[in-house]
XYZ file of C-alpha atoms in Angstrom:
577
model
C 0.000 0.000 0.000
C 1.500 3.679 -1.131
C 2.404 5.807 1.645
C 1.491 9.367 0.927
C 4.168 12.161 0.897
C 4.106 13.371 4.303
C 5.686 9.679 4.830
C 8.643 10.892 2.781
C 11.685 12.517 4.294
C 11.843 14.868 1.284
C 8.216 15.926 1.794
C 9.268 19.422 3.365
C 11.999 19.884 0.290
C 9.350 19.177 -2.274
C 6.889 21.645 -0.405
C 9.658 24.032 -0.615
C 10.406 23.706 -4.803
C 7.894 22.745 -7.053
C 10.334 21.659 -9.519
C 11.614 18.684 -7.145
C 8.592 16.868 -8.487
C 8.588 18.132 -11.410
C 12.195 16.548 -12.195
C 11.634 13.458 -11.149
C 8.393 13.110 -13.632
C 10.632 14.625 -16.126
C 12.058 11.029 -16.317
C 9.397 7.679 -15.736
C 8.258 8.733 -12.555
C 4.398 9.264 -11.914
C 2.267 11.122 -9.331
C 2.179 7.911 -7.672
C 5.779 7.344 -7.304
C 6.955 10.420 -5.950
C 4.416 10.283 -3.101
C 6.200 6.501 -1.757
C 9.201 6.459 -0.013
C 11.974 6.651 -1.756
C 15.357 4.178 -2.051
C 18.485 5.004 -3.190
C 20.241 1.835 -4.473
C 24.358 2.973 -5.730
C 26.024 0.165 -7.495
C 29.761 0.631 -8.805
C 28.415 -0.871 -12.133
C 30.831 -0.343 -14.830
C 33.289 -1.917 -17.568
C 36.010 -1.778 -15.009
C 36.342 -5.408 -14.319
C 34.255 -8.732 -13.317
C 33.509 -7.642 -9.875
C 31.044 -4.619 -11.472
C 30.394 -5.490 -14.861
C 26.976 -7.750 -14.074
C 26.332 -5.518 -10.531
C 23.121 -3.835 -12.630
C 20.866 -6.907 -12.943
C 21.836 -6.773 -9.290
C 20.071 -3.232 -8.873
C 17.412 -4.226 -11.474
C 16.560 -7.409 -9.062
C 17.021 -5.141 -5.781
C 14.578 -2.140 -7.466
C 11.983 -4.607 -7.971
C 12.331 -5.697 -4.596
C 11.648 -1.807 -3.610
C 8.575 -1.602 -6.059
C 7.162 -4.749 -4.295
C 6.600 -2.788 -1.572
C 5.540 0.150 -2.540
C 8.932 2.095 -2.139
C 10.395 3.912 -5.545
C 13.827 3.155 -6.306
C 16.389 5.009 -7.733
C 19.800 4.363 -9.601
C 23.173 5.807 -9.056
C 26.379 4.817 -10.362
C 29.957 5.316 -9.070
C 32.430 2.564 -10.980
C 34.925 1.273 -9.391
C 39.061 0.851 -10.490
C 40.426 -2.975 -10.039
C 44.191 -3.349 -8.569
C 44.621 -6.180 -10.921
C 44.615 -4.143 -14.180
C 46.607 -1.186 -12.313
C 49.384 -4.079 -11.191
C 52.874 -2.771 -11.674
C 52.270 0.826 -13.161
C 51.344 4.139 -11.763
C 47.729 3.437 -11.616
C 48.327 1.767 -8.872
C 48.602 4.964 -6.728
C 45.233 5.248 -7.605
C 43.908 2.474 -6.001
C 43.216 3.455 -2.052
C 42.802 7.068 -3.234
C 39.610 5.638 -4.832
C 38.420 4.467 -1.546
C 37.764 7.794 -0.649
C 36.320 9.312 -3.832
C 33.536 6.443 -4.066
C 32.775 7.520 -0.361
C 32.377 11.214 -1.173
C 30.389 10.354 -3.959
C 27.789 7.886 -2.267
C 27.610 10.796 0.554
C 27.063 13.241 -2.485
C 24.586 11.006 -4.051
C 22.898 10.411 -0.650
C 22.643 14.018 1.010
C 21.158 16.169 -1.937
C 17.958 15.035 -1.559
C 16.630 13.291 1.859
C 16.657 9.623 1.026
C 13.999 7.095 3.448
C 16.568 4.212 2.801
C 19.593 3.287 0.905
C 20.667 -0.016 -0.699
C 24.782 -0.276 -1.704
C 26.183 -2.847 -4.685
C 29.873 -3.963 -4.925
C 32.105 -6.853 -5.208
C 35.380 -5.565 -4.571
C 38.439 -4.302 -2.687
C 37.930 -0.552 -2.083
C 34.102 -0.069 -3.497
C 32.752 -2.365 -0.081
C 34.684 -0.311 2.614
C 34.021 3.284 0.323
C 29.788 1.872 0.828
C 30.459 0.626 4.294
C 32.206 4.470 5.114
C 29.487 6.041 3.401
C 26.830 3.859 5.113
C 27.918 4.859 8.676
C 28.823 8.444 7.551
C 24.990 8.984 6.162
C 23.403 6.969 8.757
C 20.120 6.146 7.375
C 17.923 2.729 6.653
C 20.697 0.639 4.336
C 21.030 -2.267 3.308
C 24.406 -3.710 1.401
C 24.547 -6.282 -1.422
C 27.727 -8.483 -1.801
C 28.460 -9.000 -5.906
C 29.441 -12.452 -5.053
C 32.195 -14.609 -6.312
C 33.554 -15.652 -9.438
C 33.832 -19.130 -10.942
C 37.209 -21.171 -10.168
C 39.449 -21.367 -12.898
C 40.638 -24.997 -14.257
C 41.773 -27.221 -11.521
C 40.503 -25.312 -8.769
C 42.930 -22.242 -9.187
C 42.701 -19.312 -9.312
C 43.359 -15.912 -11.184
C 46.416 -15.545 -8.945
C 48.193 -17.626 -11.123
C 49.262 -14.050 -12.801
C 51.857 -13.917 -10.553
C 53.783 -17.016 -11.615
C 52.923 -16.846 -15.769
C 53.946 -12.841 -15.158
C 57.408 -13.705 -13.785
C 58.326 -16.713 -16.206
C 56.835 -14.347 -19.055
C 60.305 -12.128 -18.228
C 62.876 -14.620 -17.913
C 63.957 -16.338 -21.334
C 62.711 -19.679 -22.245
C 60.912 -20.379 -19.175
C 57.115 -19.921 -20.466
C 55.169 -20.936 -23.855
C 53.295 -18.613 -25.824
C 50.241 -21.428 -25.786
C 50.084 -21.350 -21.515
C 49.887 -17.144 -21.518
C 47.229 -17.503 -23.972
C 45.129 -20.594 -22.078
C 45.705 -18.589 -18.603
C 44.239 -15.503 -19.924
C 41.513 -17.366 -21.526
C 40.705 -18.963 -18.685
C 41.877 -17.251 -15.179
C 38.966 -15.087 -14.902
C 35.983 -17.327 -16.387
C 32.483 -15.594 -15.033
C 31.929 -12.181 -13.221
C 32.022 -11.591 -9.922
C 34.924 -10.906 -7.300
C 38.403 -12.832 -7.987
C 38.214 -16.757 -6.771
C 40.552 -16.246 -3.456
C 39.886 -14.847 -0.173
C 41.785 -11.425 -0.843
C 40.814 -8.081 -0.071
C 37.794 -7.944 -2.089
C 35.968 -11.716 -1.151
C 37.344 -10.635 2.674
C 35.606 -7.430 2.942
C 32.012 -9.312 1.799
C 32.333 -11.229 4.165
C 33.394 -8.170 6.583
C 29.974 -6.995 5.777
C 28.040 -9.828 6.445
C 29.811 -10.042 9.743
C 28.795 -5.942 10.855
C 25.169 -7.179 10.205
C 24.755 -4.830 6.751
C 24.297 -7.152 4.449
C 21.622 -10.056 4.353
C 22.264 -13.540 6.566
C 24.497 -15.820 3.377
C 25.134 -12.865 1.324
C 28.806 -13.005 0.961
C 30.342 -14.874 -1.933
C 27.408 -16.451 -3.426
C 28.562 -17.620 -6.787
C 28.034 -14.562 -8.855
C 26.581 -16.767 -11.837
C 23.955 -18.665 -9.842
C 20.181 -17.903 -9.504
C 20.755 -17.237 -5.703
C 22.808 -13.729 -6.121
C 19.406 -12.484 -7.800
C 17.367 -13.618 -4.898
C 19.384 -12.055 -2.784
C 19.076 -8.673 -4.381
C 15.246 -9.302 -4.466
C 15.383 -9.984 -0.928
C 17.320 -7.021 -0.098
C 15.006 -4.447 -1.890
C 11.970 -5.630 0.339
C 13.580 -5.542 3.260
C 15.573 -2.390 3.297
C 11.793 -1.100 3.495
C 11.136 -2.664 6.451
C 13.763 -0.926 7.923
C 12.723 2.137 6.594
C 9.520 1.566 8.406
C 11.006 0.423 11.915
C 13.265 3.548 11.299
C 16.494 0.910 11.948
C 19.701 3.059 10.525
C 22.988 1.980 10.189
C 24.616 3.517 13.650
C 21.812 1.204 15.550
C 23.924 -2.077 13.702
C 27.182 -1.357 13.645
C 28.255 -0.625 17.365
C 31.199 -2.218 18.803
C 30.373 -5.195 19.082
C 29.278 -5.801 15.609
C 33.115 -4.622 14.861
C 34.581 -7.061 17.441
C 32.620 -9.972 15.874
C 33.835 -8.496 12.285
C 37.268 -8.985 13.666
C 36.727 -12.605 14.996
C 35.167 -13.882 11.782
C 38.530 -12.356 9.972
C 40.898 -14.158 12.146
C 38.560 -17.383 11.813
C 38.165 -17.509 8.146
C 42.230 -16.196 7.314
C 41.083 -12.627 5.601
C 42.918 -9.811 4.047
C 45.260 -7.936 5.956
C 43.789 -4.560 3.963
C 40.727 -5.321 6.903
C 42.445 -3.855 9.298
C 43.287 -0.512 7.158
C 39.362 -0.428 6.271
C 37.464 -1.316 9.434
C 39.114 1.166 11.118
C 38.894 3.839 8.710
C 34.798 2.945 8.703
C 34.657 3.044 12.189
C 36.059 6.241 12.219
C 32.927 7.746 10.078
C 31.206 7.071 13.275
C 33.456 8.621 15.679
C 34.560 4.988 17.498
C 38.224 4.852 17.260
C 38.682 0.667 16.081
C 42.447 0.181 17.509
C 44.671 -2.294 15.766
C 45.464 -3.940 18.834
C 41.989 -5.327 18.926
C 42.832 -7.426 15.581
C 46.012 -8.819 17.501
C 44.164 -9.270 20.557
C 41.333 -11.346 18.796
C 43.305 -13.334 16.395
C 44.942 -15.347 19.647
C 41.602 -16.076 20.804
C 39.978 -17.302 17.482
C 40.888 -20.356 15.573
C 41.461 -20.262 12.116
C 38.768 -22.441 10.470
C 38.792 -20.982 7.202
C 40.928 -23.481 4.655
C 40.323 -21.000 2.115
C 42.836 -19.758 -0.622
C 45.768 -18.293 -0.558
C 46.472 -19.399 3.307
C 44.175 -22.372 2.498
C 43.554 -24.361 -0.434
C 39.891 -23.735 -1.885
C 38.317 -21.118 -3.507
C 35.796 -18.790 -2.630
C 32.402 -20.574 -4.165
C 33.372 -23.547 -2.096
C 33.707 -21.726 1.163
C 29.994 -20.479 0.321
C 28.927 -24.007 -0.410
C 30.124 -25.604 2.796
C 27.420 -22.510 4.112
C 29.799 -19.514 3.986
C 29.826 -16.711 7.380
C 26.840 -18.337 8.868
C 28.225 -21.706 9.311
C 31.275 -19.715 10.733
C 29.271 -17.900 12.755
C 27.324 -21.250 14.045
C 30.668 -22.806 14.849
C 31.942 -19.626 16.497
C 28.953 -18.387 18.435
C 30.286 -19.312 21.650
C 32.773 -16.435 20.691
C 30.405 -13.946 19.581
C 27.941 -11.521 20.716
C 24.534 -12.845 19.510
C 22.589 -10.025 20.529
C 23.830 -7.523 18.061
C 21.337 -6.218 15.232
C 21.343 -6.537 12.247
C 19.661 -5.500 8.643
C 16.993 -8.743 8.923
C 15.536 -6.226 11.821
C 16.541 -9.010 14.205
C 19.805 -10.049 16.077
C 22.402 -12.397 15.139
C 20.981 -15.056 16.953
C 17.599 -15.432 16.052
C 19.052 -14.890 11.761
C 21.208 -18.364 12.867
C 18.163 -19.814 14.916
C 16.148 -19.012 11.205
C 18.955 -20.016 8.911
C 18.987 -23.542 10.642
C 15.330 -24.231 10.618
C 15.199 -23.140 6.524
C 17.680 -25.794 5.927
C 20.113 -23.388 4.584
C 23.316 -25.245 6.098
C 22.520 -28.276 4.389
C 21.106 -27.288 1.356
C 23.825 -26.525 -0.278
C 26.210 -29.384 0.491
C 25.404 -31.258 -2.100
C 27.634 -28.466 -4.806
C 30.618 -29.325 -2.452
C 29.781 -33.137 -3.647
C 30.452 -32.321 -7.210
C 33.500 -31.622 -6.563
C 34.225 -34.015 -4.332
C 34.692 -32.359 -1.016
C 32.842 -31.786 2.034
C 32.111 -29.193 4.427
C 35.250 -29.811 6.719
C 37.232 -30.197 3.749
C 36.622 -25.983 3.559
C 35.514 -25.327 7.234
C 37.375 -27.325 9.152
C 35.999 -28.287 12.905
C 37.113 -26.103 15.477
C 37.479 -29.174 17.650
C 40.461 -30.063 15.710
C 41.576 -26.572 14.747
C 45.263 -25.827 16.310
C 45.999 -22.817 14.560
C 44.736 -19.718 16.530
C 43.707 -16.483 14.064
C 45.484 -15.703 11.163
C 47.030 -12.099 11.303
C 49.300 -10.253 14.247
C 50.139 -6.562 14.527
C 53.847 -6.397 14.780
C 55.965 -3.795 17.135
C 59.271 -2.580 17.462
C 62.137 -0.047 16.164
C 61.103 0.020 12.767
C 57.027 0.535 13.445
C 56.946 1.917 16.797
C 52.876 2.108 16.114
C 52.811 -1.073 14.373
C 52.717 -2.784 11.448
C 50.465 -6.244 9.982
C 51.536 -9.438 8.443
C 49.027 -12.553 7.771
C 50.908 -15.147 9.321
C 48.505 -17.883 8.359
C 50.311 -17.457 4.943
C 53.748 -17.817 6.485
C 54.985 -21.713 6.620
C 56.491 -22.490 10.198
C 60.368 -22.271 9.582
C 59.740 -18.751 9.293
C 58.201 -17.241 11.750
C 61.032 -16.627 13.247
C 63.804 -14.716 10.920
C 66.588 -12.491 10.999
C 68.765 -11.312 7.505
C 70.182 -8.437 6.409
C 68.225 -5.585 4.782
C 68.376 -5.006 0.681
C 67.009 -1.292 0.906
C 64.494 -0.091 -2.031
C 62.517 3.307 -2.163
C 59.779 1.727 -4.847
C 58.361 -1.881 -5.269
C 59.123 -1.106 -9.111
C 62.978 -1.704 -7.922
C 62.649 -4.238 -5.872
C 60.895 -6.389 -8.221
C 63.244 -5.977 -11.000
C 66.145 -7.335 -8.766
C 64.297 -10.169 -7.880
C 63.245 -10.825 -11.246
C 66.963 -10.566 -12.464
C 67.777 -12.607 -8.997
C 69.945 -10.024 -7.855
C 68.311 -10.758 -4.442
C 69.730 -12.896 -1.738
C 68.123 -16.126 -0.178
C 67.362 -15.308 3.083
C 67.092 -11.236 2.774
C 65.123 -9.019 4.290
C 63.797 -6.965 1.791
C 62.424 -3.085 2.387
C 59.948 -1.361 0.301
C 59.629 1.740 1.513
C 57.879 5.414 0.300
C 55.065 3.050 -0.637
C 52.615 4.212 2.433
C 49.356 6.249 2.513
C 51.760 9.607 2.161
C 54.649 8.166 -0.010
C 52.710 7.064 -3.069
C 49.084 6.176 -2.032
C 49.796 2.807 -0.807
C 49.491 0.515 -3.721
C 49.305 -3.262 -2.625
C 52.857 -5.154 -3.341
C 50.946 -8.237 -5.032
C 53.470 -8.185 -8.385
C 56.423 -8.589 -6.015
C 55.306 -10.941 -3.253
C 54.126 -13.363 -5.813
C 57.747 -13.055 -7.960
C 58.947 -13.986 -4.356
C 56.893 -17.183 -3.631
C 57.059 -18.216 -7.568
C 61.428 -17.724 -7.621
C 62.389 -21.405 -5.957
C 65.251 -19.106 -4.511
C 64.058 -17.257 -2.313
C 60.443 -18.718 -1.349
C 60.475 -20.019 2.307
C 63.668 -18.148 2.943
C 63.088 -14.147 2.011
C 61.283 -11.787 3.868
C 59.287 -8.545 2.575
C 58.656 -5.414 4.818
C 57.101 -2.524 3.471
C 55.110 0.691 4.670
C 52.787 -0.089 1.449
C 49.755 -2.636 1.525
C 49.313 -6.071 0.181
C 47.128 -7.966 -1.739
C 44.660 -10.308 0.053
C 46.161 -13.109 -2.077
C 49.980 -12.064 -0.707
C 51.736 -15.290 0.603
C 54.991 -15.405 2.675
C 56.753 -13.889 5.402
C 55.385 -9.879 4.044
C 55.356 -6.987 6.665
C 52.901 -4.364 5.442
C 51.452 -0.550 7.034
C 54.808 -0.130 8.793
C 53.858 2.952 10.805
C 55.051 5.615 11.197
C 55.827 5.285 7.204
C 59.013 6.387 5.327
C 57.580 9.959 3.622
C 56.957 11.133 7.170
C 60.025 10.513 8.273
C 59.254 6.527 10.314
C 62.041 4.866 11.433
C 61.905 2.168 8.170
C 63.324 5.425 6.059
C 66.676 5.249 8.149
C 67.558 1.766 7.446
C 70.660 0.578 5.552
C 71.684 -2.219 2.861
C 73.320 -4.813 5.770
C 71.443 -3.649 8.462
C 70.196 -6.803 10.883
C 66.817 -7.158 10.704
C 64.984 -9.315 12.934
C 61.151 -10.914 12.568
C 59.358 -12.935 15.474
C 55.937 -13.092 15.017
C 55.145 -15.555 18.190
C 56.678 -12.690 20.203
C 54.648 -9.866 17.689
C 58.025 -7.823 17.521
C 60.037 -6.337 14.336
C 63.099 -4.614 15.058
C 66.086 -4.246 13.908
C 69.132 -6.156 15.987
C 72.313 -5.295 14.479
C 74.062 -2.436 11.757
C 75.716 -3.048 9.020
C 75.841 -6.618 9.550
C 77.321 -6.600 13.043
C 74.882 -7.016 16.231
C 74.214 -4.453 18.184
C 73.350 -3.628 21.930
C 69.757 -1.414 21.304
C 71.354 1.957 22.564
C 74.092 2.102 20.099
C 71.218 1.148 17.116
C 69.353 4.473 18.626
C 72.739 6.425 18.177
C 73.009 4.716 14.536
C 69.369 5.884 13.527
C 69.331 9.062 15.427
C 72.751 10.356 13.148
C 70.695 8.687 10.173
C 67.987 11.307 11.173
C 69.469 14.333 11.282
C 70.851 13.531 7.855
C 67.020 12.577 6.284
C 65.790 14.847 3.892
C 62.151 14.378 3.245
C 61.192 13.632 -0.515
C 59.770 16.224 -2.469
C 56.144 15.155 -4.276
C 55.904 18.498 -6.204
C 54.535 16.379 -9.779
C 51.374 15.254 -7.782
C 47.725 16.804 -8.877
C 44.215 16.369 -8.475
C 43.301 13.224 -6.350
C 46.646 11.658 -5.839
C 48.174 15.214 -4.600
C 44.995 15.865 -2.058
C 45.329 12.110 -0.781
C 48.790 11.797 0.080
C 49.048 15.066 1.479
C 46.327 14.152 4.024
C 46.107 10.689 4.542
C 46.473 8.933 7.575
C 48.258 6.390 9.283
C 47.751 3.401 7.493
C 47.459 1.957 11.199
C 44.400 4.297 11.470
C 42.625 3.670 8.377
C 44.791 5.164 5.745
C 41.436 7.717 5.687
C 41.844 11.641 5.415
């Protein structure tokens, strides 16, 4: 049944200007439509890659939800950039920066008129936190919409296998012409986000686990009937929360952010969560400290035996029943009482999930390929391995720094090498592509943070690393830049404070000690110039390196890039302005 105008949240603006109404029947609204309430639904639809190239049938699917009952959608647009076509160039820099400018947009799109409700589309790494940010910065009625995950590629594998035909593609006689052309034909086969549980498939599930997006949402295979239903789904209910007046501040609170943080270290997620869960909380004034992720990871055990610090792909953790069944396992763990976009709390959407049969309905896809649910979730019963990711401390991050060490193999968790020194990963990856890198290095990226260059993900490098039978298992990366999700390895990322502001990782030397011990969550360095060192004659070392330090000059910076990097934050803060 229509509601009438005085319903509306724009009815006093459309009082005020005729024209309002006028505008909006300019295009294929009626008289009936602009007296419902009305829905913004902003998708990052575009040619830009798989993960936003099918989103509109997603917003066609969630507007008829709206129309269903008796809300009037509109579309918006706001495409996203991918970080796998700006891999290894200067469009990389561009990456995070676009974080932000999706955010300002949504908030642009979503404050010029008064919206009732709000429903947000995206697959990937930076759109989902920009919606999430502009969710809790708007704070109205909203639901969000996962894109969902793309098909595996032959064998099981993934589109990650870049890295390894990338790196034999630049070393003579090491690669065929025919297995460039089959990988490229057949990496990426279907839309949706890529098959691993990087930063994009992470922060879906991220949003699942704050309670904004729909109970199962997360990676549903982007090619599959369900995704639609989903969208359907969301459009109807995103009007009952318009009428129950539920906004986003009522669902994500604290808690909903220390669950968020639990399911990560359960499931083996991103490192890039903990620059974007901070940086969302921060749109709502609660200050998300990255000692919580280090706190929570010991606590949590890592269930997830999902790719890259597991071995299956994305659709299959969905199969074996996705966050919920993580949730189910973990809810001992959990606060069950939180809200979420269903209008109900966490435990009665798990009570409801059960009873529909979701958890075993869709066991039988996990047959077809020949696995079964613990193959993917494994029991926590016989879990050993506690979370997945640590915030490290010490001389060279004094306020900390991340690495995933579910991805690092047991021999190295412990480490210490001397440094190679590089100021750009574009260096560093040509000397380890011309293996003019020692096994057992310590290798420093550095200028590569929020203020150095944007902080584009080291993905091209990390995966040369792993792929070069060399160094993999014996060479460390540390780096004030970001990683991929799909990063592997012993690789130090958001060393804080970072180089272009003068940190303490812009004073280190080729041959300087540098020591990693991630059971003892410290990163230091022990020794200069090759030689060990008591810790007060490494402070005289660094504090003569200081005085010496001449910041770098970023005077060929414009537009986005120059107003980001000037302003950014800590990466340990949410890399955010």
């Amino acid at each position: 049944m229509a509601q009438n105008c005085n319903c509306q949240k724009s009815s006093g603006e459309r009082r005020l200007w005729s024209q309002f109404d006028a505008l909006q029947m300019g295009m294929d609204w009626d008289e009936e439509d602009i007296k419902k309430p009305q829905i913004l639904i902003d998708d990052v639809y575009g040619e830009s890659h798989p993960g936003s190239s099918h989103l509109l049938e997603l917003t066609k699917q969630a507007g008829i939800g709206v129309f269903e009952c008796q809300g009037r959608p509109a579309q918006y647009h706001v495409t996203d950039i991918c970080d796998g076509c700006a891999q290894g160039h200067n469009g990389m820099n561009y990456v995070l920066a676009s974080r932000e400018a999706i955010t300002d947009m949504v908030e642009i799109h979503g404050s010029f008129v008064s919206w009732d409700g709000m429903i947000l589309i995206s697959s990937c790494d930076k759109a989902i936190p920009a919606h999430l940010k502009a969710a809790a910065r708007l704070d109205i009625p909203t639901i969000f919409v996962p894109g969902g995950s793309m098909r595996p590629a032959p064998y099981m594998s993934t589109s990650i296998k870049a890295g390894d035909i990338s790196l034999r593609e630049k070393k003579k006689d090491k690669i065929l012409p025919e297995e460039v052309r089959n990988f490229k034909l057949t990496g990426c086969p279907s839309v949706g986000a890529c098959q691993f549980l990087g930063t994009a498939s992470t922060m879906q599930c991220m949003a699942e686990a704050l309670g904004l997006a729909l109970p199962g949402g997360a990676l549903v295979p982007a090619t599959m009937r369900d995704i639609l239903s989903m969208a359907r789904s969301a459009g109807r209910q995103i009007m009952k929360l318009v009428e129950k007046g539920i906004s986003v501040l009522k669902i994500l609170t604290p808690e909903a952010y220390y669950n968020a943080i639990k399911i990560h270290a359960a499931i083996g997620g991103s490192t890039n969560a903990t620059i974007h869960l901070p940086s969302i909380a921060r749109e709502m004034g609660f200050d998300l400290k990255p000692e919580a992720f280090d706190e929570l990871n010991r606590k949590i055990p890592h269930i997830g035996n999902i790719y890259p610090s597991g071995k299956y792909p994305t659709e299959a953790f969905w199969f074996a029943g996705g966050i919920p069944m993580v949730q189910w396992l973990l809810k001992d763990h959990l606060d069950l009482d939180v809200l979420t976009v269903t209008g109900t709390t966490l435990r009665e959407n798990l009570r409801a999930m059960k009873e529909d049969g979701f958890f075993e309905r869709n066991k039988g896809y996990l047959f077809n390929y020949n696995l079964k649910r613990e193959d993917v979730i494994r029991p926590v019963e016989e879990t050993e391995e506690m979370g997945s990711i640590a915030v490290l401390k010490g001389n060279i991050a004094p306020e900390g720094a991340v690495i995933k060490y579910a991805a690092v193999g047991r021999d190295m968790l412990y480490h210490v090498g001397e440094a190679r020194v590089f100021d750009s990963e574009e260096e560093c990856y040509k000397a380890v592509v011309e293996e003019r890198v020692e096994p057992g290095s310590v290798l420093i990226i550095r200028y590569e943070g929020p203020r150095g260059s944007g902080m584009p993900e080291m993905l091209m490098t990390t995966e040369a690393i792993v792929c070069d039978e060399r160094l993999n298992g014996s060479t460390v990366l540390l780096t004030d830049g970001r990683f991929s999700g799909a990063t592997r390895g012993p690789c130090v990322g958001h060393i804080s404070p970072e180089a272009a502001v003068g940190g303490p990782i812009a004073l280190i030397e080729d041959g300087d000690l540098i020591e990693l011990d991630i059971p003892s969550r410290s990163l230091k360095v022990i020794g200069i110039k090759g030689v060990k060192c008591e810790e007060p004659e490494i402070e005289e070392a660094f504090s003569k390196r200081k005085a010496a330090w001449v910041p770098r000059k970023l005077d060929n910076r414009k537009g986005i890039l120059k107003r980001y990097t000037e302003n950014a934050l800590s990466a340990m803060k949410g890399a955010g302005y």
